[in-house]
Amino acid sequence: MIELENVAYSYGGGELLSNVSLSIQPGSFHFLTGPSGSGKTTFLKMLYGELIATAGHVRLGGIDTRSMSRDQIALTRRSIGMVPQDTQFLDHLRLVENISLPLLVSGRDTGSAQTNLDDLLRWVGLTNHANAYPPELSGGERQRAALARAVIMSPSVILADEPTGNVDWEMSQRLLTLLVELNRLGKTILIATHDLTLIRAAKAQVQARVLRIAERRLHLAGADL
Amino acid sequence: MIELENVAYSYGGGELLSNVSLSIQPGSFHFLTGPSGSGKTTFLKMLYGELIATAGHVRLGGIDTRSMSRDQIALTRRSIGMVPQDTQFLDHLRLVENISLPLLVSGRDTGSAQTNLDDLLRWVGLTNHANAYPPELSGGERQRAALARAVIMSPSVILADEPTGNVDWEMSQRLLTLLVELNRLGKTILIATHDLTLIRAAKAQVQARVLRIAERRLHLAGADL
Amino acid sequence: MKQLPKQITRFIAGDAQADRIVPPTGYTAELTIFAAAVMAFLAIFSLALSSSMGRLADRWSDELAQSLTVRISAPAEQMDAQTSAALNVLNTTPGIASARAFTDEEQQALLAPWFGANVQIDALPIPRLIEVIEDDGSLDINGLRLRLQAEAPGAQVDDHARWRGPLVASANRLRLVGWMAILLIALTTAAIITLAANAALAANRQVIFVLRQVGARDAYIAMAFVRRFTLRALTGSAIGTALAVIFMIVLPSGAAGNGLLTDFGFTGGGWLLAVLLPFFVAGVAFSATNAAARRMLRSLT
Amino acid sequence: MKQLPKQITRFIAGDAQADRIVPPTGYTAELTIFAAAVMAFLAIFSLALSSSMGRLADRWSDELAQSLTVRISAPAEQMDAQTSAALNVLNTTPGIASARAFTDEEQQALLAPWFGANVQIDALPIPRLIEVIEDDGSLDINGLRLRLQAEAPGAQVDDHARWRGPLVASANRLRLVGWMAILLIALTTAAIITLAANAALAANRQVIFVLRQVGARDAYIAMAFVRRFTLRALTGSAIGTALAVIFMIVLPSGAAGNGLLTDFGFTGGGWLLAVLLPFFVAGVAFSATNAAARRMLRSLT
Ligand SMILES: Nc1ncnc2c1ncn2[C@@H]1O[C@H](COP(=O)(O)OP(=O)(O)OP(=O)(O)O)[C@@H](O)[C@H]1O
Ligand SMILES: Nc1ncnc2c1ncn2[C@@H]1O[C@H](COP(=O)(O)OP(=O)(O)OP(=O)(O)O)[C@@H](O)[C@H]1O
Ligand SMILES: [Mg+2]
Ligand SMILES: [Mg+2]
């Protein structure tokens, strides 16, 4: 469960987000939209402990991120899968190793996740690139790899920041299907995107709420989307 | 004038592109589509001297890139504006300095381009971020900055690789308008994108040819797009 | 405490999988190994220099301790009386360990360079020589001269052998220079390793960021880097130490005798220090990298 | 050639705008400056050590040249004849620069330590001493002994003063060690600067990539890095040299006399070398960074 209470964020200048209150229920499906530079990425980073709200409270599992120790944040992240907007990998490791990195750093056995990993690679269309190094991947391939890395641990929350910005329409439908499936398995999903057609396609498959950032506030978009 | 004659490219494994012949006339407007991983970025990199065709000839201004010296490639790039898919900047320089970097490295006076620069910043919506450092920009802002950097030298050719992948619909229209304007001034434009709505919107404003990569070949897409 | 050896074994053996998360850092790796090796080499040399100079200074100091001679010139009939009076004075003077009259044979040996070995010493009006051994530096030579003048008017104190004093001082200063060099080298090593570790960590900011992003704990990330650097520093300094030791052994040992460097090298304690040196360097690397890694981590969430 | 000074001025003054394209490289910058400083400091010290040892060896060698004494013990009536016979032999022996009999006063001064200053030398059957000055090392002492035995049976060759020989050898070896240290330090400096430059360039791969992308020429990119590193190496080594020189000047100069290190430091040529050192280090940095930058550039299109 993710709760925001009167949250504000500022990078030092004026406030980018003000007075945001929201409660994200387990198993829910949310989209986050808003113009470029409105604060979508900033918002996701707060749900992830990468940024700490400058005012108000962001609670993950009931604990305010502001009062979490560094180790607590690390542990919390193991139950949150994050697809960042600018995907970064360990360039000296092969794609499979990068995708199983969350298992490695949390001390889990990577062997037992093998079938899981194979299925996942097939679904995101990277089976042929399993042994490539990240700099050898195309932009869309990197984005798909980041999604695979985010879900490999079967986290209870998945945050995705423009996960389809670099892939074609067909592939974005495939990725959406994967996220919808995970949502049916009870995972909480939050996708930041500027792609309204993606949102419309999702709404046909799942009950999704659309949040919009406008003028520093978070609004709930109507059914007109 | 850009000419490709029986061009093929391979990263070491099988051929990614085969037997590509194309002639891009000065002042023309092209789109390049194809699924993720089909070779759009690879294709653009060949037009730019970053990759050298493994077979056939890529001629820029009549000279085969394969026989160009490193300095010749550098000089050629000054007349080609490139918006890469993964935008990179000099993180220790402010946005304005990054945008005027092409002027700096070619020894041109950055002062005389000042009004040009101001207009450009306004058009891509980055006036307020002129003094920010690149890591402080949002994903869409970086993409817009890369476009501004590509056109600052008023190059005769502009190559853009997914220039709207991270911006909202309105902003993508704005960027498209900029490119259409430049095309009207005689610049050659080539945009790689998977965003079919962008292509449709462009076709309403300008006479654009759509190229599609499918099964290692370059096809000319019909009017059905 | 019982766990410590196990911990050390685990540290060295490492976790092959966890190790891979740190990229091979290329030039900074070579830099660390190389710097550690050279610094160890120079340190061993300075240590040997200090230690040789120390021994030389000690030996010369010992010789200096016997550097005082008292000469009694007196008519033959007064000779014995004045000699024993002088011995009396000497044996009650503070700062003198012992005093002893030379025998005829010893006097003859001393004079041989001047007269040849077959001189008949009894035929000459040779003064009697008394060898004095000081025990520390507290002897008051002028006071001694005055007292001797009163008790044995024919006695003359001769400290001409003191010419080696400046040599001893010099050897001591060389020893000091050697120690200063060691100190400087130790500081330099620590600084170079710290800077190299910082450079490597700065170059790996993305790696650290990604690891934090996927839920790695600080200790896990830090340890991966710390292990790398510590083992590198250990390797480098062990190589440097070994080379220096080999070099010193094969260095031609020069002419025998009381030369400056004829026994250039270590004694027991020095060897121990040489063996410990790589571990010292590894320890420096451990703490430098750990601090640098923690600092870098704190700058990321 | 007339352009060279202008080029150098331009290199040092640089292009303020072009300079900015290279990010402040933080730890590698500090590393370069620090390493250059320490290495210069150590080099100056080794240079001073070598130079002092060289002078010491020279002085002792000079003294050694006068280290041979011939002693003539003969009945008083034969003394003069044998002395001039011996002088004759000595003056015709190859390897001897000159030979001269001591005067009575000189002999008395030499004997003073043994007999006191007021001994009546004529009353003693004292041998006559001849001071021999060698001119190089080619003197055949045994041959000389045989010839003297034939011409002046009472003559005895005494080279007891040769005890300083090993000392000279040692001083020469210390001088050698000093030069070896300088060589090692020079190599280390070059290696550390090369590695630091490579590390900095590797860390700046993105910068170089972006610069190539926007149309910068190789020479432009390389020069930006080369200038940075050269100036840093120059600064660092100038600081190190200055510190070493200051340190040597304030180092207490110890007791006067013929000590080992009482004149630790430089003579004219040494000072020149000290002044040139920073430029040498800068030159090393220039070529190392240039090579590294060109290599990195060739790996990018
Ligand atoms: N580290 C930072 N320091 C200062 N300002 C920042 C920083 N990061 C982001 N910003 C600013 O905050 C604003 C919001 O950024 P954010 O990345 O959250 O936008 P976004 O909604 O994700 O945009 P996009 O759709 O373009 O990705 C932007 O104007 C950006 O310039
Ligand atoms: N340096 C490289 N080494 C090996 N293979 C590479 C390298 N760069 C790209 N590839 C492979 O070549 C193929 C085409 O890559 P490219 O980046 O051209 O695709 P793209 O059409 O731009 O895809 P996207 O829409 O996802 O950006 C991909 O499958 C990619 O894995
Ligand atoms: Mg964003
Ligand atoms: Mg691409």
mmCIF file of N, CA, C and O in Angstrom, chain D residues 41-113:
data_model
loop_
_atom_site.group_PDB
_atom_site.id
_atom_site.type_symbol
_atom_site.label_atom_id
_atom_site.label_comp_id
_atom_site.label_asym_id
_atom_site.label_seq_id
_atom_site.Cartn_x
_atom_site.Cartn_y
_atom_site.Cartn_z
ATOM 1 N N PHE D 41 59.571 15.648 -5.728
ATOM 2 C CA PHE D 41 60.218 15.763 -4.421
ATOM 3 C C PHE D 41 61.241 14.650 -4.237
ATOM 4 O O PHE D 41 62.405 14.889 -3.916
ATOM 5 N N LEU D 42 60.813 13.429 -4.494
ATOM 6 C CA LEU D 42 61.721 12.289 -4.324
ATOM 7 C C LEU D 42 62.892 12.379 -5.303
ATOM 8 O O LEU D 42 64.039 12.066 -4.951
ATOM 9 N N ALA D 43 62.617 12.812 -6.519
ATOM 10 C CA ALA D 43 63.683 12.897 -7.519
ATOM 11 C C ALA D 43 64.734 13.901 -7.087
ATOM 12 O O ALA D 43 65.945 13.636 -7.165
ATOM 13 N N ILE D 44 64.280 15.056 -6.590
ATOM 14 C CA ILE D 44 65.230 16.077 -6.156
ATOM 15 C C ILE D 44 66.084 15.521 -5.012
ATOM 16 O O ILE D 44 67.300 15.715 -4.955
ATOM 17 N N PHE D 45 65.439 14.783 -4.112
ATOM 18 C CA PHE D 45 66.200 14.229 -3.001
ATOM 19 C C PHE D 45 67.237 13.220 -3.462
ATOM 20 O O PHE D 45 68.373 13.220 -3.003
ATOM 21 N N SER D 46 66.824 12.361 -4.381
ATOM 22 C CA SER D 46 67.757 11.378 -4.896
ATOM 23 C C SER D 46 68.902 12.060 -5.622
ATOM 24 O O SER D 46 70.060 11.656 -5.513
ATOM 25 N N LEU D 47 68.546 13.106 -6.334
ATOM 26 C CA LEU D 47 69.556 13.860 -7.063
ATOM 27 C C LEU D 47 70.568 14.444 -6.085
ATOM 28 O O LEU D 47 71.789 14.350 -6.281
ATOM 29 N N ALA D 48 70.066 15.011 -4.992
ATOM 30 C CA ALA D 48 70.952 15.592 -3.994
ATOM 31 C C ALA D 48 71.813 14.509 -3.360
ATOM 32 O O ALA D 48 73.024 14.698 -3.140
ATOM 33 N N LEU D 49 71.207 13.361 -3.108
ATOM 34 C CA LEU D 49 71.963 12.255 -2.512
ATOM 35 C C LEU D 49 73.086 11.840 -3.448
ATOM 36 O O LEU D 49 74.257 11.746 -3.052
ATOM 37 N N SER D 50 72.754 11.618 -4.708
ATOM 38 C CA SER D 50 73.750 11.220 -5.697
ATOM 39 C C SER D 50 74.859 12.233 -5.777
ATOM 40 O O SER D 50 76.040 11.897 -5.791
ATOM 41 N N SER D 51 74.446 13.478 -5.830
ATOM 42 C CA SER D 51 75.410 14.534 -6.039
ATOM 43 C C SER D 51 76.333 14.657 -4.817
ATOM 44 O O SER D 51 77.553 14.759 -4.945
ATOM 45 N N SER D 52 75.768 14.570 -3.608
ATOM 46 C CA SER D 52 76.603 14.620 -2.395
ATOM 47 C C SER D 52 77.566 13.454 -2.345
ATOM 48 O O SER D 52 78.746 13.602 -2.027
ATOM 49 N N MET D 53 77.016 12.283 -2.642
ATOM 50 C CA MET D 53 77.852 11.077 -2.589
ATOM 51 C C MET D 53 78.969 11.170 -3.611
ATOM 52 O O MET D 53 80.091 10.751 -3.360
ATOM 53 N N GLY D 54 78.633 11.746 -4.765
ATOM 54 C CA GLY D 54 79.635 11.907 -5.805
ATOM 55 C C GLY D 54 80.771 12.803 -5.321
ATOM 56 O O GLY D 54 81.949 12.469 -5.448
ATOM 57 N N ARG D 55 80.409 13.907 -4.705
ATOM 58 C CA ARG D 55 81.443 14.822 -4.222
ATOM 59 C C ARG D 55 82.272 14.171 -3.134
ATOM 60 O O ARG D 55 83.494 14.309 -3.087
ATOM 61 N N LEU D 56 81.584 13.437 -2.246
ATOM 62 C CA LEU D 56 82.293 12.759 -1.155
ATOM 63 C C LEU D 56 83.292 11.759 -1.727
ATOM 64 O O LEU D 56 84.462 11.701 -1.315
ATOM 65 N N ALA D 57 82.835 10.984 -2.692
ATOM 66 C CA ALA D 57 83.714 9.980 -3.294
ATOM 67 C C ALA D 57 84.908 10.662 -3.946
ATOM 68 O O ALA D 57 86.047 10.200 -3.821
ATOM 69 N N ASP D 58 84.652 11.773 -4.617
ATOM 70 C CA ASP D 58 85.753 12.486 -5.262
ATOM 71 C C ASP D 58 86.770 12.956 -4.231
ATOM 72 O O ASP D 58 87.972 12.802 -4.399
ATOM 73 N N ARG D 59 86.277 13.525 -3.137
ATOM 74 C CA ARG D 59 87.189 14.071 -2.130
ATOM 75 C C ARG D 59 88.003 12.951 -1.524
ATOM 76 O O ARG D 59 89.212 13.068 -1.352
ATOM 77 N N TRP D 60 87.314 11.862 -1.187
ATOM 78 C CA TRP D 60 88.037 10.754 -0.580
ATOM 79 C C TRP D 60 89.038 10.147 -1.560
ATOM 80 O O TRP D 60 90.115 9.714 -1.176
ATOM 81 N N SER D 61 88.672 10.124 -2.819
ATOM 82 C CA SER D 61 89.609 9.623 -3.822
ATOM 83 C C SER D 61 90.838 10.501 -3.852
ATOM 84 O O SER D 61 91.970 10.020 -3.918
ATOM 85 N N ASP D 62 90.643 11.806 -3.786
ATOM 86 C CA ASP D 62 91.781 12.718 -3.771
ATOM 87 C C ASP D 62 92.689 12.417 -2.593
ATOM 88 O O ASP D 62 93.906 12.357 -2.722
ATOM 89 N N GLU D 63 92.054 12.221 -1.436
ATOM 90 C CA GLU D 63 92.863 11.943 -0.259
ATOM 91 C C GLU D 63 93.596 10.620 -0.425
ATOM 92 O O GLU D 63 94.749 10.467 -0.016
ATOM 93 N N LEU D 64 92.933 9.659 -1.024
ATOM 94 C CA LEU D 64 93.551 8.352 -1.255
ATOM 95 C C LEU D 64 94.794 8.475 -2.111
ATOM 96 O O LEU D 64 95.753 7.722 -1.958
ATOM 97 N N ALA D 65 94.768 9.447 -3.025
ATOM 98 C CA ALA D 65 95.885 9.602 -3.942
ATOM 99 C C ALA D 65 97.171 9.879 -3.178
ATOM 100 O O ALA D 65 98.273 9.607 -3.650
ATOM 101 N N GLN D 66 97.032 10.426 -1.980
ATOM 102 C CA GLN D 66 98.236 10.731 -1.180
ATOM 103 C C GLN D 66 98.401 9.700 -0.074
ATOM 104 O O GLN D 66 98.875 9.998 1.007
ATOM 105 N N SER D 67 98.001 8.483 -0.341
ATOM 106 C CA SER D 67 97.847 7.562 0.762
ATOM 107 C C SER D 67 99.054 6.660 0.966
ATOM 108 O O SER D 67 99.053 5.816 1.847
ATOM 109 N N LEU D 68 100.081 6.824 0.143
ATOM 110 C CA LEU D 68 101.209 5.897 0.220
ATOM 111 C C LEU D 68 102.349 6.584 0.960
ATOM 112 O O LEU D 68 102.663 7.753 0.739
ATOM 113 N N THR D 69 102.991 5.840 1.880
ATOM 114 C CA THR D 69 104.138 6.384 2.609
ATOM 115 C C THR D 69 105.296 5.399 2.475
ATOM 116 O O THR D 69 105.077 4.187 2.532
ATOM 117 N N VAL D 70 106.468 5.935 2.267
ATOM 118 C CA VAL D 70 107.657 5.058 2.284
ATOM 119 C C VAL D 70 108.495 5.449 3.495
ATOM 120 O O VAL D 70 108.720 6.641 3.759
ATOM 121 N N ARG D 71 108.895 4.454 4.261
ATOM 122 C CA ARG D 71 109.615 4.706 5.521
ATOM 123 C C ARG D 71 111.028 4.154 5.377
ATOM 124 O O ARG D 71 111.203 2.989 5.006
ATOM 125 N N ILE D 72 111.989 4.990 5.648
ATOM 126 C CA ILE D 72 113.383 4.525 5.542
ATOM 127 C C ILE D 72 113.990 4.412 6.932
ATOM 128 O O ILE D 72 114.163 5.429 7.625
ATOM 129 N N SER D 73 114.272 3.182 7.368
ATOM 130 C CA SER D 73 114.952 2.996 8.661
ATOM 131 C C SER D 73 116.389 2.552 8.350
ATOM 132 O O SER D 73 116.582 1.476 7.777
ATOM 133 N N ALA D 74 117.291 3.393 8.713
ATOM 134 C CA ALA D 74 118.698 3.051 8.391
ATOM 135 C C ALA D 74 119.605 3.703 9.409
ATOM 136 O O ALA D 74 119.187 4.671 10.078
ATOM 137 N N PRO D 75 120.765 3.200 9.570
ATOM 138 C CA PRO D 75 121.733 3.886 10.439
ATOM 139 C C PRO D 75 121.863 5.339 9.989
ATOM 140 O O PRO D 75 121.728 5.633 8.790
ATOM 141 N N ALA D 76 122.113 6.223 10.933
ATOM 142 C CA ALA D 76 122.105 7.651 10.658
ATOM 143 C C ALA D 76 123.006 8.022 9.496
ATOM 144 O O ALA D 76 122.639 8.881 8.672
ATOM 145 N N GLU D 77 124.194 7.365 9.376
ATOM 146 C CA GLU D 77 125.124 7.776 8.312
ATOM 147 C C GLU D 77 124.630 7.384 6.919
ATOM 148 O O GLU D 77 124.959 8.009 5.928
ATOM 149 N N GLN D 78 123.767 6.294 6.835
ATOM 150 C CA GLN D 78 123.267 5.892 5.499
ATOM 151 C C GLN D 78 121.943 6.577 5.125
ATOM 152 O O GLN D 78 121.453 6.454 3.999
ATOM 153 N N MET D 79 121.360 7.244 6.091
ATOM 154 C CA MET D 79 120.005 7.757 5.902
ATOM 155 C C MET D 79 119.843 8.598 4.649
ATOM 156 O O MET D 79 118.950 8.343 3.819
ATOM 157 N N ASP D 80 120.689 9.581 4.507
ATOM 158 C CA ASP D 80 120.520 10.477 3.368
ATOM 159 C C ASP D 80 120.687 9.765 2.029
ATOM 160 O O ASP D 80 119.902 9.990 1.083
ATOM 161 N N ALA D 81 121.710 8.859 1.970
ATOM 162 C CA ALA D 81 121.970 8.151 0.719
ATOM 163 C C ALA D 81 120.757 7.292 0.330
ATOM 164 O O ALA D 81 120.277 7.336 -0.809
ATOM 165 N N GLN D 82 120.270 6.531 1.334
ATOM 166 C CA GLN D 82 119.124 5.664 1.030
ATOM 167 C C GLN D 82 117.887 6.477 0.661
ATOM 168 O O GLN D 82 117.094 6.088 -0.196
ATOM 169 N N THR D 83 117.727 7.609 1.337
ATOM 170 C CA THR D 83 116.564 8.451 1.032
ATOM 171 C C THR D 83 116.601 8.909 -0.413
ATOM 172 O O THR D 83 115.594 8.807 -1.138
ATOM 173 N N SER D 84 117.772 9.387 -0.858
ATOM 174 C CA SER D 84 117.778 9.888 -2.226
ATOM 175 C C SER D 84 117.696 8.734 -3.227
ATOM 176 O O SER D 84 117.077 8.882 -4.295
ATOM 177 N N ALA D 85 118.226 7.555 -2.877
ATOM 178 C CA ALA D 85 118.080 6.393 -3.757
ATOM 179 C C ALA D 85 116.594 6.031 -3.898
ATOM 180 O O ALA D 85 116.097 5.795 -5.003
ATOM 181 N N ALA D 86 115.920 6.030 -2.761
ATOM 182 C CA ALA D 86 114.489 5.682 -2.784
ATOM 183 C C ALA D 86 113.706 6.705 -3.593
ATOM 184 O O ALA D 86 112.851 6.361 -4.416
ATOM 185 N N LEU D 87 114.002 7.991 -3.377
ATOM 186 C CA LEU D 87 113.316 9.039 -4.136
ATOM 187 C C LEU D 87 113.537 8.842 -5.630
ATOM 188 O O LEU D 87 112.615 9.021 -6.436
ATOM 189 N N ASN D 88 114.765 8.478 -5.971
ATOM 190 C CA ASN D 88 115.097 8.191 -7.351
ATOM 191 C C ASN D 88 114.197 7.115 -7.948
ATOM 192 O O ASN D 88 113.620 7.273 -9.027
ATOM 193 N N VAL D 89 114.129 6.004 -7.209
ATOM 194 C CA VAL D 89 113.278 4.890 -7.651
ATOM 195 C C VAL D 89 111.831 5.365 -7.815
ATOM 196 O O VAL D 89 111.188 5.136 -8.835
ATOM 197 N N LEU D 90 111.359 6.066 -6.790
ATOM 198 C CA LEU D 90 109.945 6.476 -6.805
ATOM 199 C C LEU D 90 109.651 7.403 -7.981
ATOM 200 O O LEU D 90 108.629 7.268 -8.651
ATOM 201 N N ASN D 91 110.566 8.326 -8.236
ATOM 202 C CA ASN D 91 110.299 9.284 -9.297
ATOM 203 C C ASN D 91 110.368 8.658 -10.689
ATOM 204 O O ASN D 91 109.946 9.287 -11.658
ATOM 205 N N THR D 92 110.904 7.449 -10.793
ATOM 206 C CA THR D 92 110.948 6.797 -12.102
ATOM 207 C C THR D 92 109.938 5.633 -12.187
ATOM 208 O O THR D 92 109.972 4.857 -13.121
ATOM 209 N N THR D 93 109.078 5.529 -11.192
ATOM 210 C CA THR D 93 108.079 4.440 -11.227
ATOM 211 C C THR D 93 106.800 4.941 -11.889
ATOM 212 O O THR D 93 106.275 5.991 -11.500
ATOM 213 N N PRO D 94 106.331 4.216 -12.905
ATOM 214 C CA PRO D 94 105.070 4.659 -13.521
ATOM 215 C C PRO D 94 103.915 4.565 -12.516
ATOM 216 O O PRO D 94 103.890 3.662 -11.679
ATOM 217 N N GLY D 95 102.999 5.519 -12.604
ATOM 218 C CA GLY D 95 101.846 5.519 -11.700
ATOM 219 C C GLY D 95 102.062 6.412 -10.495
ATOM 220 O O GLY D 95 101.165 6.596 -9.689
ATOM 221 N N ILE D 96 103.259 6.990 -10.357
ATOM 222 C CA ILE D 96 103.514 7.893 -9.227
ATOM 223 C C ILE D 96 103.656 9.305 -9.761
ATOM 224 O O ILE D 96 104.441 9.561 -10.682
ATOM 225 N N ALA D 97 102.863 10.199 -9.189
ATOM 226 C CA ALA D 97 102.893 11.578 -9.665
ATOM 227 C C ALA D 97 104.089 12.321 -9.071
ATOM 228 O O ALA D 97 104.807 13.025 -9.775
ATOM 229 N N SER D 98 104.290 12.140 -7.766
ATOM 230 C CA SER D 98 105.431 12.812 -7.145
ATOM 231 C C SER D 98 105.775 12.124 -5.838
ATOM 232 O O SER D 98 104.965 11.388 -5.271
ATOM 233 N N ALA D 99 106.983 12.334 -5.378
ATOM 234 C CA ALA D 99 107.425 11.766 -4.100
ATOM 235 C C ALA D 99 108.288 12.813 -3.434
ATOM 236 O O ALA D 99 109.084 13.493 -4.093
ATOM 237 N N ARG D 100 108.147 12.938 -2.120
ATOM 238 C CA ARG D 100 108.809 14.050 -1.431
ATOM 239 C C ARG D 100 109.089 13.614 0.002
ATOM 240 O O ARG D 100 108.202 13.029 0.658
ATOM 241 N N ALA D 101 110.313 13.844 0.447
ATOM 242 C CA ALA D 101 110.646 13.493 1.832
ATOM 243 C C ALA D 101 110.049 14.518 2.777
ATOM 244 O O ALA D 101 110.000 15.707 2.452
ATOM 245 N N PHE D 102 109.552 14.046 3.921
ATOM 246 C CA PHE D 102 109.023 14.977 4.921
ATOM 247 C C PHE D 102 110.177 15.751 5.536
ATOM 248 O O PHE D 102 111.289 15.225 5.704
ATOM 249 N N THR D 103 109.902 16.974 5.902
ATOM 250 C CA THR D 103 110.913 17.726 6.642
ATOM 251 C C THR D 103 110.843 17.310 8.101
ATOM 252 O O THR D 103 109.914 16.639 8.543
ATOM 253 N N ASP D 104 111.847 17.716 8.884
ATOM 254 C CA ASP D 104 111.863 17.396 10.322
ATOM 255 C C ASP D 104 110.619 17.932 11.016
ATOM 256 O O ASP D 104 110.026 17.267 11.866
ATOM 257 N N GLU D 105 110.216 19.147 10.640
ATOM 258 C CA GLU D 105 109.044 19.738 11.300
ATOM 259 C C GLU D 105 107.785 18.897 11.022
ATOM 260 O O GLU D 105 106.974 18.668 11.899
ATOM 261 N N GLU D 106 107.668 18.474 9.783
ATOM 262 C CA GLU D 106 106.494 17.677 9.443
ATOM 263 C C GLU D 106 106.499 16.362 10.219
ATOM 264 O O GLU D 106 105.472 15.911 10.719
ATOM 265 N N GLN D 107 107.678 15.745 10.306
ATOM 266 C CA GLN D 107 107.738 14.471 11.032
ATOM 267 C C GLN D 107 107.355 14.681 12.484
ATOM 268 O O GLN D 107 106.637 13.884 13.081
ATOM 269 N N GLN D 108 107.823 15.793 13.048
ATOM 270 C CA GLN D 108 107.524 16.083 14.450
ATOM 271 C C GLN D 108 106.013 16.260 14.640
ATOM 272 O O GLN D 108 105.410 15.738 15.583
ATOM 273 N N ALA D 109 105.399 16.955 13.725
ATOM 274 C CA ALA D 109 103.948 17.170 13.814
ATOM 275 C C ALA D 109 103.209 15.835 13.766
ATOM 276 O O ALA D 109 102.250 15.602 14.507
ATOM 277 N N LEU D 110 103.694 14.953 12.896
ATOM 278 C CA LEU D 110 103.030 13.656 12.783
ATOM 279 C C LEU D 110 103.157 12.836 14.051
ATOM 280 O O LEU D 110 102.260 12.072 14.418
ATOM 281 N N LEU D 111 104.293 12.988 14.691
ATOM 282 C CA LEU D 111 104.542 12.162 15.875
ATOM 283 C C LEU D 111 103.954 12.759 17.137
ATOM 284 O O LEU D 111 103.884 12.087 18.172
ATOM 285 N N ALA D 112 103.549 14.007 17.062
ATOM 286 C CA ALA D 112 103.067 14.689 18.260
ATOM 287 C C ALA D 112 102.026 13.880 19.033
ATOM 288 O O ALA D 112 102.072 13.815 20.258
ATOM 289 N N PRO D 113 101.092 13.251 18.359
ATOM 290 C CA PRO D 113 100.092 12.497 19.120
ATOM 291 C C PRO D 113 100.722 11.440 20.021
ATOM 292 O O PRO D 113 100.137 11.052 21.026
#
